[in-house]
Coordinates of C-alpha atoms and ligand atoms in Angstrom, one line a residue:
X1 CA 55.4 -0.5 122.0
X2 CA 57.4 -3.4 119.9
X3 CA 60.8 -3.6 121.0
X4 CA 60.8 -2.6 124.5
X5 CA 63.0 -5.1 126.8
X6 CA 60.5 -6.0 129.7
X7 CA 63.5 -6.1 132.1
X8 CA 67.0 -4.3 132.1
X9 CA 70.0 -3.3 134.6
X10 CA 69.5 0.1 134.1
X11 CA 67.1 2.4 132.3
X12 CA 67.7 6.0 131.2
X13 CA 64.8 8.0 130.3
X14 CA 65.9 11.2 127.9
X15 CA 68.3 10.7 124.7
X16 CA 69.4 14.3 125.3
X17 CA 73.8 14.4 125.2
X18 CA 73.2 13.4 128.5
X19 CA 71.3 10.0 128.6
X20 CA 73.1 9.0 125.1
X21 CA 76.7 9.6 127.1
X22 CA 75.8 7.9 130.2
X23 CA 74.5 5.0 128.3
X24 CA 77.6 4.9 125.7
X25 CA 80.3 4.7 128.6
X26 CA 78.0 2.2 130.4
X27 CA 77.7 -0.1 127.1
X28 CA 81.6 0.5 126.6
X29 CA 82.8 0.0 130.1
X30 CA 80.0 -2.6 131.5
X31 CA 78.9 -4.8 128.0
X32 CA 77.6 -7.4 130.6
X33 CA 74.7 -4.6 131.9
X34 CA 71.7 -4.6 129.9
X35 CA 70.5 -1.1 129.5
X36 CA 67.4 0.7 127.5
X37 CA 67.5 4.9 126.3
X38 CA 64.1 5.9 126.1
X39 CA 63.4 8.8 124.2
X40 CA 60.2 10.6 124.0
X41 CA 60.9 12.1 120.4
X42 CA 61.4 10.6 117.4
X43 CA 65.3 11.7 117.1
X44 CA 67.9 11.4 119.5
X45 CA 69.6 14.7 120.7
X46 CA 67.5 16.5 122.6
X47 CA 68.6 20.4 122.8
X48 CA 71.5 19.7 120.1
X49 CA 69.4 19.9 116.4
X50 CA 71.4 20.7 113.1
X51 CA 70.2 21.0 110.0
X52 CA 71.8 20.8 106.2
X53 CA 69.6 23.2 103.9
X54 CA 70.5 22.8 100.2
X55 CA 70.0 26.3 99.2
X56 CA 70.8 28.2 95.8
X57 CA 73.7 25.2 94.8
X58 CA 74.9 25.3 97.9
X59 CA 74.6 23.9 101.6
X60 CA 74.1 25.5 104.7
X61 CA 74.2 24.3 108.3
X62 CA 71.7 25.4 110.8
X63 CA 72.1 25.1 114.2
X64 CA 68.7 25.3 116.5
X65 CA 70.4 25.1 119.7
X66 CA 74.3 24.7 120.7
X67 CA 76.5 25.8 117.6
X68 CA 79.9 25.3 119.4
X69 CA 81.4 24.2 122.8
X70 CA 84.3 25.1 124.9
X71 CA 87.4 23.5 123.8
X72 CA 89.0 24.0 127.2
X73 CA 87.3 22.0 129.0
X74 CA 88.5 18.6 127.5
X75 CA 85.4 16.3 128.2
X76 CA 83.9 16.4 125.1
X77 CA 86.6 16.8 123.0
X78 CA 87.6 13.3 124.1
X79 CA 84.1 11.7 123.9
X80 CA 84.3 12.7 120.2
X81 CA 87.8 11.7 120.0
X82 CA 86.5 8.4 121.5
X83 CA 83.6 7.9 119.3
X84 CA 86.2 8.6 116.4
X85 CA 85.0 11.9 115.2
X86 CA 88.8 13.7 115.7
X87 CA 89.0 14.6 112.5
X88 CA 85.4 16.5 112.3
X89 CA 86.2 19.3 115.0
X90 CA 85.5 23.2 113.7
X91 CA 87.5 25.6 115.5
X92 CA 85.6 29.1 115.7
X93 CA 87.4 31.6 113.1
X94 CA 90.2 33.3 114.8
X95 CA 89.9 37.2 114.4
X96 CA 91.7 40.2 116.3
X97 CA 87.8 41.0 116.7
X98 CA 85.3 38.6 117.7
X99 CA 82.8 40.5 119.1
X100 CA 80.9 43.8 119.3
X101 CA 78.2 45.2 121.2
X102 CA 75.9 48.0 121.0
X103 CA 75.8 50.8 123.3
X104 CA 73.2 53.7 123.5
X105 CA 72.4 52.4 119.7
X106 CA 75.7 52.4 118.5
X107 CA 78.0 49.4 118.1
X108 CA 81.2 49.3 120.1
X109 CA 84.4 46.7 120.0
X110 CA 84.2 44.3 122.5
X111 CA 86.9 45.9 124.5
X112 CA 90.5 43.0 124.4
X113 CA 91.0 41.6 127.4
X114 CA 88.2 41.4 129.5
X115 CA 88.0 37.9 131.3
X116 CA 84.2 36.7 131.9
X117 CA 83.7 40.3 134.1
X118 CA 86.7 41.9 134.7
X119 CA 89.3 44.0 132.8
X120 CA 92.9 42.1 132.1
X121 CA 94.7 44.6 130.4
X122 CA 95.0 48.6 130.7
X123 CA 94.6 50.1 127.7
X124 CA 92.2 48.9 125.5
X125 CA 89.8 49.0 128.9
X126 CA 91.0 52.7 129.2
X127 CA 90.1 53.6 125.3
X128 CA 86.6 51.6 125.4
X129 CA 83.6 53.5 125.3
X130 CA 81.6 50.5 126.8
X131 CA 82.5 51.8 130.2
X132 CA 81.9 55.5 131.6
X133 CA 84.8 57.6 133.1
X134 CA 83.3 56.8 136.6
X135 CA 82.4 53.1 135.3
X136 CA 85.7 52.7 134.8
X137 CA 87.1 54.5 138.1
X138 CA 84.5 52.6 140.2
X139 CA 86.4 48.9 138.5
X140 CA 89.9 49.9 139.3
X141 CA 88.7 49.9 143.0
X142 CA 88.5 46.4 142.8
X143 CA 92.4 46.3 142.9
X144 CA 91.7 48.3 146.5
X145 CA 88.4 46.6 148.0
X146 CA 89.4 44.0 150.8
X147 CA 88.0 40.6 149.4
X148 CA 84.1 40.5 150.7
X149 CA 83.4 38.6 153.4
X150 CA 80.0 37.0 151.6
X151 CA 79.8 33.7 153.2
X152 CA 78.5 31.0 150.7
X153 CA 76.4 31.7 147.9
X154 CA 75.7 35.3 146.1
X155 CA 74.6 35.7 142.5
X156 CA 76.4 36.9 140.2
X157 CA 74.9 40.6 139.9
X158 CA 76.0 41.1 143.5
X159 CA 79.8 39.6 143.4
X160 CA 80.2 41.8 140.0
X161 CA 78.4 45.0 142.0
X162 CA 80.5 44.3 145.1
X163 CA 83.4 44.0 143.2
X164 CA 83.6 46.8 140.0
X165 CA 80.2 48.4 140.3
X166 CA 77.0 48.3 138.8
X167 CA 78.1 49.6 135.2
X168 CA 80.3 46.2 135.2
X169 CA 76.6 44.2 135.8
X170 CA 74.8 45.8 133.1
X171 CA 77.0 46.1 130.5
X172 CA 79.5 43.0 131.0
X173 CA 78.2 40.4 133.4
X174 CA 74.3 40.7 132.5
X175 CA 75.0 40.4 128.0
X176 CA 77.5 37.2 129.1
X177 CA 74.6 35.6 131.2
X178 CA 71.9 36.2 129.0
X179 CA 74.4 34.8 126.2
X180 CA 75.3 31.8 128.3
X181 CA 72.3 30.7 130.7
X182 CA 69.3 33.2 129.3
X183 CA 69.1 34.5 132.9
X184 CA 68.8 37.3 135.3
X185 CA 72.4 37.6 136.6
X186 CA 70.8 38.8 139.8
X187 CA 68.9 35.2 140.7
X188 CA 72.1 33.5 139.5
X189 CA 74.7 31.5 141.4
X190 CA 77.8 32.3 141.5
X191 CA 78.9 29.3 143.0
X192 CA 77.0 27.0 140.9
X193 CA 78.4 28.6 137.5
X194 CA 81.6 30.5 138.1
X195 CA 83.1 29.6 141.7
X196 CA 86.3 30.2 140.4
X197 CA 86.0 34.2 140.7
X198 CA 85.1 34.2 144.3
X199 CA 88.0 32.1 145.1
X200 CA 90.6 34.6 142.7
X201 CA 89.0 37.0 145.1
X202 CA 89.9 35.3 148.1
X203 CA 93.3 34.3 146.8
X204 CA 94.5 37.5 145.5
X205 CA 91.7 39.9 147.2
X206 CA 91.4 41.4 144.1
X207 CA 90.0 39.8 140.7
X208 CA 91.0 41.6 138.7
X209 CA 94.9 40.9 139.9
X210 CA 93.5 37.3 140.2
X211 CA 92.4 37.0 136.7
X212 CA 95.5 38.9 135.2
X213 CA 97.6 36.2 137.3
X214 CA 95.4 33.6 135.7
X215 CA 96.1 35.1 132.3
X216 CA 99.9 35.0 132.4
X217 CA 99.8 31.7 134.0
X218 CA 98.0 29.8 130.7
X219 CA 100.5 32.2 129.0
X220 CA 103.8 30.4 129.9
X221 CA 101.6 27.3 128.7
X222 CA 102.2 28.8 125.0
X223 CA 99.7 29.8 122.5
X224 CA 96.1 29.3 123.6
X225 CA 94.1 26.9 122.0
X226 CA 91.4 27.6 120.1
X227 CA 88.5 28.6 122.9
X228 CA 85.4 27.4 121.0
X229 CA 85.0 24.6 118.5
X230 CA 82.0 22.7 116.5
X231 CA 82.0 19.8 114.2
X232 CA 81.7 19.9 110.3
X233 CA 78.7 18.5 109.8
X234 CA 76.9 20.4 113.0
X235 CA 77.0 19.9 116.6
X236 CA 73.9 17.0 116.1
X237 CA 76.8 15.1 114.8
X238 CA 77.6 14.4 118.3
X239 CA 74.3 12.8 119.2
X240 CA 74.2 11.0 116.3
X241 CA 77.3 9.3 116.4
X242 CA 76.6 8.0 119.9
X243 CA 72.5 6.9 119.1
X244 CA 74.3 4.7 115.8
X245 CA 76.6 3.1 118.2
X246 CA 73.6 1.9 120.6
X247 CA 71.7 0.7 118.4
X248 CA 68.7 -1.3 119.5
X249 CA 69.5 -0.6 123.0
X250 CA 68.2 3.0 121.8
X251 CA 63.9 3.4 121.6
X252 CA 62.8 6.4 120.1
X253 CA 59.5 7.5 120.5
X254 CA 58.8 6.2 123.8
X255 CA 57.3 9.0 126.8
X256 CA 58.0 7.3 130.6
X257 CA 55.1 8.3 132.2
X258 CA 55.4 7.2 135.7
X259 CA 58.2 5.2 137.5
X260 CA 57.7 2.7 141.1
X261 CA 59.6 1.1 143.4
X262 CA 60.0 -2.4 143.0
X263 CA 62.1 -5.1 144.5
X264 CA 65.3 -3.5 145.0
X265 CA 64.7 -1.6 142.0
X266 CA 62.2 -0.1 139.9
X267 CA 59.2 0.1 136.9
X268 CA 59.0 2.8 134.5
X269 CA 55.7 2.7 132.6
X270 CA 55.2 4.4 128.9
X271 CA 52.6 6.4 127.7
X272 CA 51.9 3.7 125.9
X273 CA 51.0 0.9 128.5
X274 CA 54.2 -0.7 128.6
X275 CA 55.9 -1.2 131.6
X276 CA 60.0 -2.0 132.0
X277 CA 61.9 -3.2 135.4
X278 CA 65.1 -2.1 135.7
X279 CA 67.7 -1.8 139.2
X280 CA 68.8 1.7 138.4
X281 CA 67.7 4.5 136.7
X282 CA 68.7 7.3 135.5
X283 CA 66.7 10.5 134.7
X284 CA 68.6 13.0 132.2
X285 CA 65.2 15.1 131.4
X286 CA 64.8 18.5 132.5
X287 CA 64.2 18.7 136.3
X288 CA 60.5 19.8 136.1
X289 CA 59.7 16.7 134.1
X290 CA 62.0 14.2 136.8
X291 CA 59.8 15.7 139.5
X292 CA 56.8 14.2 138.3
X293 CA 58.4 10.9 137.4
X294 CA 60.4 9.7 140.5
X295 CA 58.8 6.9 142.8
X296 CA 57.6 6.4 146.1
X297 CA 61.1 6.1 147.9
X298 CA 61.8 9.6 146.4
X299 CA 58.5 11.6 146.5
X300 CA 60.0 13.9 149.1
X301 CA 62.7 15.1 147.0
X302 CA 59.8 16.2 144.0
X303 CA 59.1 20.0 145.6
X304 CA 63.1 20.7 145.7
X305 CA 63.8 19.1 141.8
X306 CA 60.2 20.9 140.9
X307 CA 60.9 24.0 141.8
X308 CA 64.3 24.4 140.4
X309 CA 63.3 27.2 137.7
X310 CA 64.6 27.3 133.8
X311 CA 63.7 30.1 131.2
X312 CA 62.2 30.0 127.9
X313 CA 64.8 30.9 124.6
X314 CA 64.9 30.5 121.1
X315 CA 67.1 31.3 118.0
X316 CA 66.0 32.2 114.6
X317 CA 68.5 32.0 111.9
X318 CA 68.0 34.1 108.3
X319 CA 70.1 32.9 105.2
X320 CA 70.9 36.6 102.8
X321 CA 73.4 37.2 100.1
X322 CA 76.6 39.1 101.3
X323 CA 75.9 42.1 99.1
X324 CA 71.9 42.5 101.3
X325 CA 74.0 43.1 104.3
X326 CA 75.5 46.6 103.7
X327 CA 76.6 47.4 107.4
X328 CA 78.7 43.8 108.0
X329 CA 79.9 43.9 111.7
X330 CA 83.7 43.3 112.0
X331 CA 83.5 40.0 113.6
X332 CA 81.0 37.2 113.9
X333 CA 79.2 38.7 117.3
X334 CA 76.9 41.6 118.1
X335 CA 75.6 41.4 122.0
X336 CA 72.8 43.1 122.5
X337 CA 72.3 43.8 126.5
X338 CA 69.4 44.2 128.3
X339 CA 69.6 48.0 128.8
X340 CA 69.2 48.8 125.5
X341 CA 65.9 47.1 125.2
X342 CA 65.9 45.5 122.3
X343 CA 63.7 42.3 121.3
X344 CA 66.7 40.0 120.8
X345 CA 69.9 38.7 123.4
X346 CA 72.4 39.1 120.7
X347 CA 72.9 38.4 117.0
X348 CA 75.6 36.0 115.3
X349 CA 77.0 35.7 112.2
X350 CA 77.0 32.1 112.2
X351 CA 78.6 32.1 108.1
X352 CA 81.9 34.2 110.1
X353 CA 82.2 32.4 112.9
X354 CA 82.6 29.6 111.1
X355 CA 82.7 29.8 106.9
X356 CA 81.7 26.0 106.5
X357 CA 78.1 27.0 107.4
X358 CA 77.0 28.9 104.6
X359 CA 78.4 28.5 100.6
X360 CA 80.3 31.4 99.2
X361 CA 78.4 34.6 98.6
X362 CA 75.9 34.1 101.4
X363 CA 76.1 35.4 104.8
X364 CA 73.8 33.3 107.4
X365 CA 72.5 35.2 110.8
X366 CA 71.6 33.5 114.2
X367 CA 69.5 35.8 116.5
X368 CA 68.8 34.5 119.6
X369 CA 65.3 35.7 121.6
X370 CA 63.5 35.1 124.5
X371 CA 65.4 34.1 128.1
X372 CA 64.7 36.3 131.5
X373 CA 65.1 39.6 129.7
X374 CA 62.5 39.7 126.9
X375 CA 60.0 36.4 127.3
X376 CA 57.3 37.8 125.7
X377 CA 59.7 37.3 122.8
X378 CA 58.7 33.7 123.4
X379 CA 54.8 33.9 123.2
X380 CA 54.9 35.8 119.6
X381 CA 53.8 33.9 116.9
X382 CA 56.8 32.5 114.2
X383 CA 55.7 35.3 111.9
X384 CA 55.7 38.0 114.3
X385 CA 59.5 37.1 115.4
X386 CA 60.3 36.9 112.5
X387 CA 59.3 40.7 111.8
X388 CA 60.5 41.9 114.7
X389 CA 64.1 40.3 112.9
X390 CA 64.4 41.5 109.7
X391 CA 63.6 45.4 111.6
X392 CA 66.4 44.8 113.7
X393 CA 69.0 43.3 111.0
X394 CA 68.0 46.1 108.9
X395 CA 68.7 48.9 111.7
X396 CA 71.8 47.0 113.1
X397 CA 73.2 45.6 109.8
X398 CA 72.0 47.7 107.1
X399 CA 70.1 44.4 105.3
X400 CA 67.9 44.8 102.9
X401 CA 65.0 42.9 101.6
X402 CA 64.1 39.4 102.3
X403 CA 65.9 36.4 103.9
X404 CA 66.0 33.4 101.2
X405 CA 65.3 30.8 103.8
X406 CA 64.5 31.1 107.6
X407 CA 64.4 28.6 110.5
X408 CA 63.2 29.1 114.2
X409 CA 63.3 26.7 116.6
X410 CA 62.1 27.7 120.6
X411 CA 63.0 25.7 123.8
X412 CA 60.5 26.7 126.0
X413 CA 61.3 26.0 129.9
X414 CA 64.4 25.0 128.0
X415 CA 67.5 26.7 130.0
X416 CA 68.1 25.7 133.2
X417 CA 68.7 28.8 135.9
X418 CA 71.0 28.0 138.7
X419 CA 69.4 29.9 141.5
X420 CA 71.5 31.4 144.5
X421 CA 71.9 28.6 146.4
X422 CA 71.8 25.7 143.8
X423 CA 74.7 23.6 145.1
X424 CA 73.7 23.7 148.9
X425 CA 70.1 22.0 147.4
X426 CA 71.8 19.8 144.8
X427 CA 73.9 18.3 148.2
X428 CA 70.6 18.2 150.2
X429 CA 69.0 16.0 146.9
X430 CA 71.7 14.1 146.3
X431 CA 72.2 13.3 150.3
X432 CA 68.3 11.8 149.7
X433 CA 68.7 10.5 146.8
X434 CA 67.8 6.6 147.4
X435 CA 70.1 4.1 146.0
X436 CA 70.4 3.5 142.0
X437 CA 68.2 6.8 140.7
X438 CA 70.8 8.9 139.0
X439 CA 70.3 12.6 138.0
X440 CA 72.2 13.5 135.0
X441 CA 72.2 16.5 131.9
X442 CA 72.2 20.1 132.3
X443 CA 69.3 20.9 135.1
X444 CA 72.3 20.0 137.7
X445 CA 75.7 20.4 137.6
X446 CA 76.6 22.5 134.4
X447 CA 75.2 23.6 131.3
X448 CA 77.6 23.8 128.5
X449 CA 78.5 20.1 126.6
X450 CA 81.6 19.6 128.4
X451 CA 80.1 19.5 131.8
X452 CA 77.4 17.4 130.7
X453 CA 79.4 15.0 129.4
X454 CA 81.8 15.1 132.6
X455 CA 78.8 14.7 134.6
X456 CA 77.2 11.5 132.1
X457 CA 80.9 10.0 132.6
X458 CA 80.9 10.3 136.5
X459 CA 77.3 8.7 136.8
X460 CA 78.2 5.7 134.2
X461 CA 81.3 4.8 135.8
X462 CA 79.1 5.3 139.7
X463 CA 76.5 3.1 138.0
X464 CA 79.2 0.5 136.5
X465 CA 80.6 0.9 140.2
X466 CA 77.8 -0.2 142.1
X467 CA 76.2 -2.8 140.0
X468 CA 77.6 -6.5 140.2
X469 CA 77.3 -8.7 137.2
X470 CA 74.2 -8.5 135.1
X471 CA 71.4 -10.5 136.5
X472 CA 69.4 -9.8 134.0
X473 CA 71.6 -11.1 131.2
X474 CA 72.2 -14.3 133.2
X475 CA 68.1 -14.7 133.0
X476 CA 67.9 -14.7 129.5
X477 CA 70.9 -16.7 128.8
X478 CA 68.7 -19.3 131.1
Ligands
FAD501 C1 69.3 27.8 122.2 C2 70.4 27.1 122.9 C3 71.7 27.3 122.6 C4 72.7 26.6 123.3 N1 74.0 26.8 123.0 C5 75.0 26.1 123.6 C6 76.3 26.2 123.1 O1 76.6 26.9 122.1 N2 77.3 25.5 123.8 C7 77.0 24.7 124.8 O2 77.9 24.0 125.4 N3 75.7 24.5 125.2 C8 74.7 25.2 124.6 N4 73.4 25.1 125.1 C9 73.1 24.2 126.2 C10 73.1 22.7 125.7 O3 72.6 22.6 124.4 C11 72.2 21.9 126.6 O4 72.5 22.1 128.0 C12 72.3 20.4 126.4 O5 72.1 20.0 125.0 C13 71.2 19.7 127.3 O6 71.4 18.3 127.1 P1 70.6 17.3 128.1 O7 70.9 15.9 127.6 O8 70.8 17.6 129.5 O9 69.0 17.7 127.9 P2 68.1 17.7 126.6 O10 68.9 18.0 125.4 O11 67.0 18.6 127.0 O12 67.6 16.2 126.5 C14 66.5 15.7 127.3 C15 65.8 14.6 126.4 O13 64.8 14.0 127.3 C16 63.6 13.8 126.5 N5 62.5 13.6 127.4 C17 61.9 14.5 128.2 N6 60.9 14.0 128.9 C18 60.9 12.7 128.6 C19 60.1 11.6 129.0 N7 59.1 11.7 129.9 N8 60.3 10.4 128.5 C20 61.3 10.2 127.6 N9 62.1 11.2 127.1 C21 61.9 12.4 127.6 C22 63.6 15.0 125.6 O14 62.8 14.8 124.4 C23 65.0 15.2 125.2 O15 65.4 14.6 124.1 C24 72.4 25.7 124.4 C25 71.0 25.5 124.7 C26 70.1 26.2 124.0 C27 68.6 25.9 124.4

């Protein structure tokens, strides 16, 4: 293809947040490197797609994949405070309540004061109907249960059994995981998504103490911030902001189809016959596809990135008038968990959640489908999801007739799933990793946008690190 450099200091393949952030810092902190994005698309962005639908006078915005990111984790916020974009952040509406979910076909309150798995505060966890009488009996003996003596890794089904019983997996732990990683919360790891329980276990021996010490702790830090926020214009903001700022050094439209060794560095070859040498690279596509694309010198790492697993997920989102919705939810959340077998993970009121999405008068719905629980979700043809949708809005909501617009968008293999166990093999990859191939993006060390950009940040400033002065540039200044 026309425009590809034949040489550069380092190549990133994938223009997901990932690769865009890695190459950003690099460009900002190491101008003298030469680098090249390769994306096999033709838009930058990867997972993170918005979309502005003029609609009836109005505009909407449609999020395909990530609608939000936590706040408290400050690495994104200061990527978009660095690319300039301060003044575009969309805190979540704030409401006494967020969230419901539904319960033997009835929807409940999201009982206050439950952190990640565990109750926080007495009463409204006493009042809930979420939890049964002996449910709720069989979590207070967490205060009373010696910490566990689990040594290293355990999903997340069995720290939550261990620890408040098996009504706390099904109808708190399993509805968050499904929301967050579209998993099985009994294949994933607790260490590799929320070590922090197992130590407030070990700390305090009991987590709920551990999280209610947590709780007043950020409390003497004064009014918590808002948890969640977006950006006006749509998350894709984000990726676009960072692809207009590299410029040529970003190629759209361009597959890496193999990678060698050469030198002290490497070749990637397109799809398209080309071929680039580079002395580092970095791969920030899913794991599956950096398994078949590494070289020689790391061939013996491609079983252990191959066989890190990821599940399928989707999200469909349905545009009505606020008078077809007759049975409006209090808040902007309905969870749907897996025990009460439904065809979608949850359901968001994406117009609530944030007004900006949808023009006065019109309520816009996200419902999200597929992941470990119902995959076969995933296989159904657009029409046929689309069915299955508008039965369960009706029954859940009370909508009636037809959505003015729709959009569905699917991720198959999309989600990463940190199997028990994920950290001990990331160390044994990383240990073998040979010198100057990078692994970034969400297969690895943390899903949500925050991590991934705290992870792009650590492997630019590595790569700026270990790379003396461009030898490349010096060639073509020749
Ligand atoms: C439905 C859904 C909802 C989500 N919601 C949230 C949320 O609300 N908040 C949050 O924090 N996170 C959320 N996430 C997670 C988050 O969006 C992703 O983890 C993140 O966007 C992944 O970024 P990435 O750069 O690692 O990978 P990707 O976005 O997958 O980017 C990888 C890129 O590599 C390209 N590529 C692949 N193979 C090749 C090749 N051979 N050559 C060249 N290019 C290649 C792809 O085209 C892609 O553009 C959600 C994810 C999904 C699927």
């Amino acid at each position: 293809m026309n425009g590809l450099p034949d040489q550069v200091d380092v190549a990133i393949v994938g223009a997901g947040l990932a690769g865009l952030t890695v190459a950003w810092r690099l460009q900002q902190d190491r101008p003298d490197l030469s680098i090249v994005v390769l994306e096999r698309s033709s838009r930058p962005g990867g997972k993170i797609r918005s979309e502005r639908v003029e609609h009836a006078g109005g505009a909407f915005v449609v999020e395909a994949g990530p609608d939000a990111f936590l706040a408290q984790k400050p690495w994104a916020k200061q990527l978009i405070d660095d690319l300039g974009l301060g003044d575009q952040l969309l805190p979540v509406a704030k409401m006494d309540q967020a969230v419901s979910i539904l319960r033997n076909g009835r929807i409940i309150a999201w009982p206050s004061g439950i952190s990640l798995v565990a109750p926080t505060e007495l009463k409204p966890f006493l009042r809930t109907p979420l939890i049964s009488w002996p449910g709720k009996v069989r979590m207070a003996r967490d205060l009373l249960l010696p910490a566990g003596s689990v040594d290293g890794d355990e999903s997340i089904a069995s720290f939550a059994r261990r620890r408040l019983g098996q009504e706390a997996v099904d109808w708190i732990a399993e509805p968050l995981l499904a929301g967050i990683y579209s998993a099985d919360p009994e294949e994933v790891s607790l260490q590799a998504t929320f070590p922090h329980l197992k130590a407030l276990e070990e700390e305090h021996g009991s987590l709920i103490r551990g999280l209610r010490a947590t709780k007043r702790r950020r409390s003497l830090d004064g009014p918590p911030p808002p948890t969640f926020v977006s950006l006006k214009n749509g998350m894709e903001s984000l990726p676009q902001a960072l692809a207009a700022r590299l410029g040529e050094d970003l190629k759209t439209g361009v597959t890496v189809s193999s990678v060698t060794d050469e030198g002290e560095g490497f070749r990637l070859f397109t799809a398209r016959g080309r071929s680039i040498a580079c002395r580092q690279i970095v791969y920030a596509i899913p794991a599956t596809v950096t398994a078949t694309l590494l070289p020689e010198s790391a061939r013996t790492l491609g079983d252990a990135i191959g066989a890190m697993q990821s599940s399928s997920s989707g999200t469909l989102s349905l545009a009505y008038r606020d008078e077809q919705i007759t049975r409006p939810i209090s808040g902007y959340g309905l969870v749907l968990p897996g025990k009460e077998g439904r065809a979608f993970n949850a359901i968001t009121v994406t117009s609530r959640k944030f007004a900006e999405r949808a023009p006065a008068g019109w309520t816009l719905l996200r419902l999200f489908f597929g992941g470990a629980r119902s995959p076969a979700t995933m296989s159904a043809d657009d029409q046929h999801v689309l069915d299955l949708a508008r039965g369960e809005v009706r029954e859940l909501l009370g909508v009636t007739g037809e959505p003015a617009f729709w959009r569905i968008a699917r991720y198959p293999v999309g989600n990463p799933v940190y199997e028990v166990g994920h950290l001990a093999r990331m160390a044994a990859i990383e240990r073998d990793l040979p010198e100057g191939i990078h692994l970034a993006g969400a297969a690895w060390y943390g899903v949500g946008i925050p991590d991934i950009v705290r992870q792009s940040n650590e492997i630019a400033n590595r790569i700026g690190a270990s790379l003396p002065a461009s030898k490349v540039r010096d060639v073509a200044m020749v």
